[in-house]
XYZ file of C-alpha atoms in Angstrom:
513
model
C 19.860 -18.902 -27.335
C 17.772 -17.476 -24.480
C 17.356 -14.015 -23.638
C 15.369 -11.906 -20.709
C 13.930 -8.558 -20.827
C 11.648 -7.108 -18.227
C 8.225 -5.231 -18.813
C 4.945 -4.840 -16.691
C 1.095 -5.326 -16.824
C -1.586 -3.663 -14.789
C -3.933 -5.662 -12.713
C -6.511 -3.196 -11.523
C -4.565 0.231 -10.524
C -1.411 -1.642 -9.549
C 1.212 -3.457 -11.732
C 3.249 -6.489 -11.920
C 6.557 -7.080 -13.541
C 6.631 -9.314 -16.433
C 9.725 -11.297 -17.478
C 9.685 -11.746 -21.515
C 11.840 -14.582 -22.202
C 12.652 -15.498 -25.587
C 14.144 -18.734 -27.317
C 15.652 -19.123 -30.804
C 15.731 -22.512 -32.480
C 16.385 -23.793 -35.894
C 13.252 -25.705 -37.839
C 10.175 -24.603 -39.618
C 9.772 -20.989 -39.000
C 7.065 -20.309 -36.322
C 6.353 -17.971 -33.632
C 4.912 -18.928 -30.406
C 3.757 -16.639 -27.768
C 2.724 -18.126 -24.615
C 1.776 -16.892 -21.035
C -1.866 -16.029 -21.187
C -1.553 -13.337 -23.695
C -4.864 -11.648 -24.956
C -5.733 -10.842 -28.415
C -3.696 -7.213 -28.691
C -0.505 -9.468 -27.217
C -1.120 -12.218 -29.347
C -1.137 -9.918 -32.301
C 2.515 -8.729 -31.126
C 4.087 -11.001 -33.552
C 3.339 -9.336 -36.876
C 3.977 -5.848 -35.430
C 7.435 -6.815 -34.022
C 8.601 -8.846 -37.433
C 7.597 -5.592 -39.372
C 9.023 -3.308 -36.955
C 12.526 -5.202 -36.568
C 12.761 -5.586 -40.289
C 12.010 -1.922 -41.027
C 14.686 -0.952 -38.522
C 17.557 -2.581 -40.311
C 17.681 -5.633 -38.469
C 16.739 -9.092 -39.463
C 13.805 -11.327 -37.936
C 15.586 -14.694 -36.906
C 14.631 -17.952 -39.157
C 13.339 -20.807 -37.443
C 11.148 -21.396 -34.429
C 10.680 -18.156 -31.908
C 9.240 -19.092 -28.504
C 8.346 -16.100 -26.313
C 7.433 -16.588 -22.825
C 5.533 -13.795 -20.674
C 6.135 -14.922 -16.962
C 4.438 -15.522 -14.723
C 2.533 -17.860 -16.700
C -0.535 -17.828 -14.850
C -1.254 -14.178 -14.792
C -3.494 -12.904 -17.792
C -1.591 -10.311 -20.069
C -3.450 -7.628 -21.982
C -2.392 -4.475 -23.905
C 0.048 -3.573 -26.487
C 2.947 -2.408 -24.114
C 4.779 -5.743 -24.856
C 5.614 -4.916 -28.321
C 8.829 -3.181 -27.609
C 10.324 -5.751 -24.919
C 9.384 -8.539 -27.392
C 11.230 -6.942 -29.975
C 14.231 -6.087 -28.002
C 14.385 -9.779 -26.559
C 14.480 -11.364 -29.916
C 17.176 -8.704 -31.255
C 19.238 -9.921 -27.877
C 18.490 -13.626 -28.360
C 19.667 -13.441 -32.098
C 22.635 -11.835 -31.383
C 21.997 -8.534 -32.774
C 21.756 -6.560 -29.620
C 24.134 -6.879 -26.962
C 23.806 -4.619 -23.546
C 24.601 -4.949 -20.008
C 21.621 -2.592 -19.126
C 18.791 -4.768 -19.849
C 19.031 -6.433 -16.120
C 18.242 -2.814 -14.597
C 15.709 -1.485 -17.144
C 12.113 -1.656 -17.639
C 10.937 -1.668 -21.367
C 7.402 -0.568 -22.185
C 5.919 0.669 -25.505
C 3.845 -0.278 -28.527
C 5.453 -0.552 -32.066
C 4.432 0.705 -35.344
C 5.192 -1.268 -38.289
C 7.969 1.201 -39.127
C 9.375 0.832 -35.822
C 8.009 4.022 -34.247
C 6.849 3.954 -30.794
C 3.422 4.618 -29.550
C 1.975 5.444 -26.068
C 0.520 2.952 -24.145
C -2.170 2.946 -21.043
C -1.293 2.270 -17.669
C 2.530 3.697 -17.601
C 2.312 5.154 -14.183
C 1.386 2.243 -11.946
C 3.851 0.160 -14.051
C 6.613 2.848 -13.409
C 5.756 2.870 -9.667
C 5.776 -0.887 -9.510
C 9.339 -0.971 -11.141
C 11.010 1.799 -8.679
C 9.390 -0.373 -5.811
C 11.209 -3.328 -7.073
C 14.537 -1.684 -7.550
C 14.615 -0.929 -11.381
C 16.941 1.846 -12.353
C 15.705 2.560 -15.491
C 12.594 2.736 -17.744
C 12.135 3.099 -21.354
C 8.663 4.468 -22.522
C 7.501 6.045 -25.725
C 7.775 9.861 -25.768
C 3.992 10.400 -25.248
C 4.184 8.680 -22.195
C 7.444 10.166 -21.035
C 5.949 13.391 -18.602
C 3.346 10.605 -16.938
C 6.234 8.146 -15.979
C 8.672 11.194 -15.063
C 6.398 11.893 -12.153
C 7.768 9.045 -10.258
C 10.891 10.001 -8.768
C 13.875 7.871 -7.792
C 14.014 6.173 -11.078
C 15.876 7.118 -14.427
C 12.686 7.600 -17.256
C 14.259 7.646 -20.991
C 11.160 8.322 -23.451
C 12.052 7.290 -27.130
C 10.649 7.703 -30.231
C 11.482 4.313 -32.152
C 13.018 0.953 -31.482
C 16.211 1.894 -33.337
C 16.692 4.892 -30.690
C 16.205 2.204 -28.114
C 18.552 -0.126 -29.457
C 21.176 2.486 -29.662
C 20.868 3.715 -26.247
C 21.106 0.115 -24.915
C 24.293 -0.260 -26.700
C 25.699 2.900 -25.619
C 25.848 4.225 -29.156
C 23.354 7.181 -28.167
C 23.459 9.402 -25.085
C 20.478 10.296 -23.371
C 19.435 12.221 -20.325
C 16.671 10.962 -17.912
C 13.608 13.104 -18.315
C 12.729 15.149 -15.280
C 9.467 16.887 -14.181
C 8.838 19.419 -11.812
C 5.530 18.318 -10.097
C 5.084 21.457 -8.218
C 4.920 23.625 -11.357
C 2.437 21.370 -12.687
C 0.336 22.272 -9.684
C 1.046 25.931 -9.914
C -0.289 25.879 -13.698
C -3.151 24.021 -12.517
C -3.976 26.947 -9.708
C -3.697 29.556 -12.666
C -6.537 27.793 -14.694
C -9.684 29.261 -15.194
C -13.016 27.719 -13.559
C -16.668 28.364 -13.586
C -17.624 30.422 -10.403
C -20.421 30.283 -7.746
C -20.714 33.807 -8.107
C -22.524 33.283 -11.354
C -25.332 31.740 -9.434
C -28.056 33.922 -8.434
C -30.198 33.370 -5.473
C -30.133 29.939 -3.854
C -28.310 31.113 -0.810
C -29.838 27.965 1.238
C -28.732 25.521 -1.671
C -25.112 26.998 -1.669
C -24.753 26.692 1.876
C -25.473 23.233 1.835
C -23.326 22.629 -0.871
C -20.636 24.402 1.376
C -21.311 21.709 3.993
C -21.103 19.074 1.742
C -17.935 20.209 0.280
C -16.386 20.788 3.814
C -17.355 17.020 4.733
C -16.968 15.047 1.890
C -20.999 14.323 1.953
C -23.063 12.781 -0.768
C -25.761 14.989 -1.734
C -29.129 15.104 -3.610
C -30.943 18.035 -5.122
C -34.534 17.821 -5.529
C -36.259 21.016 -7.562
C -37.881 21.743 -10.841
C -36.311 22.212 -13.966
C -34.501 25.516 -14.320
C -33.865 25.754 -10.570
C -30.020 25.582 -11.310
C -29.228 22.259 -10.046
C -26.941 21.200 -12.825
C -25.395 24.577 -12.722
C -24.258 24.269 -9.158
C -23.271 20.708 -9.326
C -20.843 21.537 -12.010
C -19.333 24.372 -9.789
C -18.879 22.213 -6.719
C -15.382 21.096 -7.597
C -14.644 24.733 -7.507
C -15.056 25.044 -3.684
C -13.541 21.476 -2.759
C -9.712 21.651 -1.543
C -6.871 21.088 -4.289
C -5.590 17.739 -4.781
C -2.801 16.614 -2.741
C 0.158 14.846 -4.309
C -0.716 11.497 -3.220
C -4.499 12.119 -4.344
C -3.307 13.139 -7.841
C -1.159 10.121 -8.271
C -4.037 7.894 -7.139
C -6.377 9.666 -9.563
C -3.683 9.713 -12.556
C -3.244 5.827 -12.036
C -6.885 5.261 -12.528
C -7.202 7.568 -15.661
C -3.811 5.782 -17.093
C -5.137 2.287 -16.710
C -8.459 3.459 -18.240
C -6.232 5.237 -21.243
C -8.115 8.455 -20.529
C -5.021 10.340 -19.792
C -4.130 12.753 -22.633
C -0.638 12.456 -24.540
C 2.024 14.228 -23.126
C 0.030 15.020 -19.600
C 1.853 14.172 -16.507
C -0.772 14.368 -13.764
C -4.430 14.749 -13.181
C -4.146 18.048 -10.925
C -7.761 18.886 -10.669
C -10.366 17.029 -9.029
C -12.475 14.652 -11.638
C -15.959 15.598 -12.396
C -17.740 12.638 -13.913
C -21.422 13.064 -15.386
C -22.595 9.988 -17.070
C -25.993 9.974 -19.038
C -28.776 8.221 -17.242
C -28.411 5.535 -19.947
C -25.381 4.359 -18.623
C -25.279 0.487 -18.270
C -24.336 -1.331 -14.625
C -20.691 -2.205 -16.124
C -19.863 1.322 -17.294
C -20.995 3.001 -14.032
C -19.108 0.684 -11.749
C -16.424 -1.018 -13.895
C -16.058 -4.520 -15.111
C -15.921 -6.661 -18.495
C -14.438 -9.675 -19.415
C -10.926 -7.621 -18.910
C -11.894 -5.508 -15.893
C -11.754 -1.911 -16.352
C -12.660 0.907 -14.096
C -16.186 2.509 -14.358
C -17.339 5.945 -13.892
C -17.537 5.677 -9.942
C -13.800 5.027 -10.154
C -12.931 7.482 -12.643
C -14.486 9.955 -10.081
C -12.218 9.012 -7.464
C -11.033 12.074 -5.171
C -13.854 14.240 -7.252
C -17.421 14.470 -7.875
C -19.776 11.985 -9.431
C -22.994 13.838 -10.814
C -25.881 11.848 -11.707
C -28.456 14.007 -13.239
C -31.928 13.199 -13.209
C -31.687 10.343 -10.797
C -34.646 8.397 -10.990
C -34.132 7.993 -14.806
C -31.238 5.685 -14.154
C -31.663 2.029 -14.318
C -32.573 0.882 -10.595
C -30.019 -1.971 -11.268
C -27.135 0.514 -11.827
C -28.064 2.632 -8.880
C -28.200 -0.603 -6.707
C -24.650 -2.019 -7.517
C -23.373 1.756 -6.293
C -24.480 1.035 -2.978
C -21.338 -0.989 -1.722
C -19.014 1.086 -3.331
C -20.408 4.321 -1.728
C -19.878 2.666 1.619
C -16.676 0.896 1.357
C -14.834 3.550 -0.981
C -13.784 0.882 -3.595
C -14.987 -1.809 -6.328
C -14.213 -5.293 -6.383
C -14.462 -7.144 -9.523
C -13.993 -11.144 -9.551
C -13.398 -12.782 -12.473
C -12.565 -16.627 -13.043
C -8.826 -15.702 -13.717
C -8.335 -12.757 -11.507
C -10.090 -10.425 -8.736
C -9.288 -6.636 -8.887
C -10.090 -3.546 -6.999
C -10.564 -0.064 -7.905
C -10.827 2.888 -5.728
C -13.977 4.786 -5.673
C -13.941 7.530 -2.618
C -16.024 9.921 -4.199
C -18.761 12.684 -3.664
C -22.025 11.409 -4.883
C -23.781 14.655 -6.224
C -27.442 13.939 -7.817
C -30.204 15.743 -8.660
C -33.961 15.146 -9.563
C -37.393 16.647 -10.326
C -39.681 16.475 -7.627
C -42.391 14.707 -10.165
C -42.606 13.223 -13.530
C -44.056 16.897 -14.680
C -41.310 18.558 -13.053
C -43.010 20.624 -10.452
C -43.996 20.654 -6.920
C -47.268 19.587 -5.458
C -49.493 22.810 -5.579
C -53.004 22.568 -4.095
C -53.986 25.851 -6.226
C -52.942 24.189 -9.492
C -55.142 21.458 -11.227
C -52.628 20.648 -13.582
C -49.631 20.208 -11.119
C -48.529 16.512 -10.044
C -50.506 15.009 -7.023
C -48.692 13.797 -3.961
C -48.959 10.083 -5.047
C -47.118 10.894 -8.088
C -44.652 12.897 -6.559
C -44.230 9.525 -4.070
C -44.418 7.055 -6.631
C -41.408 9.240 -8.611
C -39.398 9.261 -5.834
C -39.994 5.611 -4.893
C -37.722 4.596 -7.830
C -34.930 5.470 -5.672
C -34.585 2.667 -3.031
C -34.401 3.506 0.629
C -31.077 2.024 1.307
C -29.328 4.321 -1.447
C -31.237 7.270 -0.081
C -29.830 6.354 3.353
C -26.199 6.674 1.818
C -26.964 10.195 0.788
C -26.034 12.672 3.741
C -28.000 15.833 2.653
C -31.466 16.346 0.840
C -31.699 19.526 -0.499
C -35.074 21.062 -1.622
C -34.410 23.696 -4.612
C -36.852 26.322 -5.327
C -37.015 28.099 -8.450
C -35.304 31.471 -8.632
C -37.402 34.768 -8.542
C -37.183 37.267 -11.287
C -35.966 39.723 -8.834
C -32.828 37.670 -8.111
C -32.130 36.767 -11.703
C -32.257 40.415 -12.764
C -30.270 41.672 -9.745
C -26.827 43.166 -10.575
C -25.541 41.842 -7.222
C -23.023 38.783 -7.767
C -23.170 35.825 -5.280
C -20.442 34.963 -3.258
C -17.341 33.766 -5.278
C -16.140 30.241 -5.195
C -12.632 31.257 -3.864
C -14.102 32.827 -0.278
C -16.620 29.777 -0.014
C -13.144 27.462 -0.663
C -11.443 29.116 1.989
C -14.116 28.049 4.458
C -14.090 24.746 3.177
C -10.291 24.218 3.558
C -10.086 25.657 6.998
C -12.740 22.997 8.063
C -10.756 20.396 6.222
C -7.554 21.242 8.226
C -9.546 20.642 11.258
C -10.700 17.296 10.109
C -7.110 16.388 9.086
C -5.879 17.080 12.710
C -8.808 15.261 14.319
C -8.401 12.217 12.004
C -4.551 11.928 12.551
C -3.516 8.345 13.154
C -6.840 7.131 11.887
C -6.206 4.840 9.000
C -8.348 5.707 6.026
C -10.268 8.531 7.269
C -9.552 12.033 5.856
C -12.844 13.869 6.118
C -16.117 13.590 8.399
C -18.402 11.455 5.655
C -15.680 8.750 5.631
C -16.020 8.048 9.201
C -17.521 4.581 10.483
C -19.993 4.001 12.984
C -17.700 3.507 15.834
C -15.548 6.755 14.829
C -18.431 8.889 14.272
C -19.905 8.044 17.834
C -16.447 8.906 19.288
C -15.921 11.889 17.256
C -19.583 13.333 17.317
C -20.392 13.601 20.942
C -23.723 15.668 21.592
C -24.693 17.881 24.631
C -28.205 17.279 26.223
C -29.906 19.921 23.884
C -28.357 18.314 20.820
C -29.311 14.568 22.067
C -33.033 15.970 22.539
C -33.217 17.312 19.298
C -31.831 14.439 17.236
C -34.191 11.940 19.519
C -37.095 13.736 18.817
C -36.373 13.775 15.087
C -35.506 10.241 15.222
C -38.604 9.355 16.886
C -40.951 11.462 14.828
C -39.405 10.776 11.235
C -38.795 7.243 11.904
C -35.046 7.640 10.714
C -32.920 4.588 10.204
C -29.677 3.768 12.089
C -27.674 4.935 9.041
C -29.521 8.181 8.903
C -29.001 8.956 12.522
C -25.010 8.225 11.621
C -25.279 10.806 8.617
C -26.716 13.368 10.929
C -23.904 13.103 13.449
C -21.248 13.377 10.679
C -23.112 16.630 8.916
C -23.542 17.918 12.408
C -19.945 17.638 13.099
C -18.971 19.228 9.720
C -21.532 22.058 10.351
C -19.395 22.567 13.800
C -16.025 22.347 12.016
C -17.363 25.008 9.570
C -18.470 27.471 12.888
C -14.761 26.626 14.252
C -16.362 24.859 17.251
C -14.953 21.916 19.055
C -18.288 21.108 20.376
C -21.540 20.031 18.146
C -24.166 22.460 19.407
C -27.887 22.237 19.263
C -28.136 24.754 16.233
C -25.363 22.398 14.469
C -27.802 19.463 14.794
C -30.822 21.092 13.931
C -29.367 22.435 10.681
C -28.172 18.696 9.694
C -31.605 17.521 10.410
C -33.055 20.183 7.823
C -30.857 18.210 5.312
C -32.944 14.917 5.851
C -35.888 16.396 3.677
C -36.681 13.208 1.964
C -36.918 11.449 5.150
C -39.809 13.775 6.274
C -43.372 13.248 5.288
C -43.911 16.813 4.619
C -41.356 17.105 1.776
C -43.960 16.853 -0.995
C -44.637 20.409 0.031
C-alpha cells in the first residue's frame, strides 16, 4: 500500500511543499529513505521506529520505502520525522483519516513519541497557506509562531499519539489563534536603553538622528571612552517601529536560523546584531555547505554594528559590499542557489589610530598622521563609499559628564524620525523596493533630490576640492534629502547640502585633525 502525507522544507527564507510517499512490501526488513535527504533526515528512521512503537502502534515488518518528492530538491532538518511516522501508520493500515489531503504536518519526534520544535516553521506555514492548505500540525513550542499566519488552521500538539487521535477524529481540538496587535502593544511597553543617558555629544546624536530618519549607514571615528558603542546600542530606540510585513520578514530569517525563542510568535523589535571582529566571512554574510543566513541577514530591517571596524578581516568586510548595495545576499551551491534579505543600517565605529587617539602636535606620544592614515587604509575606499555618514567623535568633557542635565530622550528624537519617514513613505509611494532615502538608486536620487543654484555651487565646490567619487556624490544628495525631510522642507536648501557634506569627514584631507 502507498500513502501520501504533506510536509515542507525551507529554501533560504522561503519554503516548498514536500510530499512524503511511503510504500510497504514484504521481504527482508529494510528501510529506504530517498529524495536527497541530509544526515538529520536520514537518521529519522531510528527516531520514527522508536516513536511509533512507544505510542502503542507496531512498526511494519518488511521493506519500507519513503520518498521525499520532488526528488531533486535537497532536504534538511528534523521536521520530516512526524510526517514520515504518520505516512507509515497510514500505509500499514493503523491510521485512517480523510484530513491528510488538506493538512501540512511538521515536527521532530523524540524516542517516546513526544514532539519537539523545529526551525523554519513560519515560512513553511506561509507556503502552505499560499498553496491552499487548510490545516497545519506543529509542535506546541512552534504554535505561536505558526499562528501569526492568517487564513489557515494551526493545531499544536505534544505527541504523535495526539496527532493520530485528531486525524482519526477521536480527539477534538480548536485551532490556535494569535492576536498580532497585542504582541506589538506588549513590545511597545518594554523598557529600552535611552539616548537621555548620553551626556554631551550633541553633534553625534544629531548625525545619528539623520541616519535613522533616512536609513543611512554610519561610521563613528573617535578615541576609546567617547561613547561610540553606547550611542550605537541606543540607535534602535529612535528607529520607527517594525511594520507587520517587516516583522514577518525578520521572523522568517530568525526562524530559519533556529534563533526564534520557543513559544515566541514574532520578532517585534528591530534587530541589533554586534558580531565580534573575529567573525568569519561565512558567519558575517551567510553560506556553508547547507546555506544559512549570516549576521548581515539576521540584522535585516535593523542595525548591524561593527565595533572597531579596522580589526575585522578585510575579506569579511569586502564581501559585504554587494549586500549593502543590493539589499540581499545570494549564495550559490552546486545543488541550489538561495537569497537572504539584508536591508540593514550598517553602523560601525573605529579609533582614529592604533593608539586610540587623534593626532596632537603638542603631544610627542600621540599617533602621527602617517600612522592614522595607515590605520584608516585597512578599510577599502569602495566600502567607505557605501557609508553615508562619517562622524568625528570627541572625548566628553568633565563638565558634561558631571552635569545633572539629561540629554534629549529617545522618544522625542523618534517622533522627528517618524515624521521624516512618513514624508518618505508618501514620496516613494509607487516606487518599488524603496522605503527610505538611503534605498534610492542613482536614477531615483537625481529625480527626488533636485538642488537649487546655491546648493549646486556648494556641492560642486566640495566635489572638486575633495575629489569625491560619483557614489559619494549620490550619498550626499540622499543625506541632504533626509536633512530636508527632518526640516519638513520640500526643497533641499544650501544649508541642508552643507550639513550633508560635513558628514563626509573621511573624504576630507583634514580629517586627521
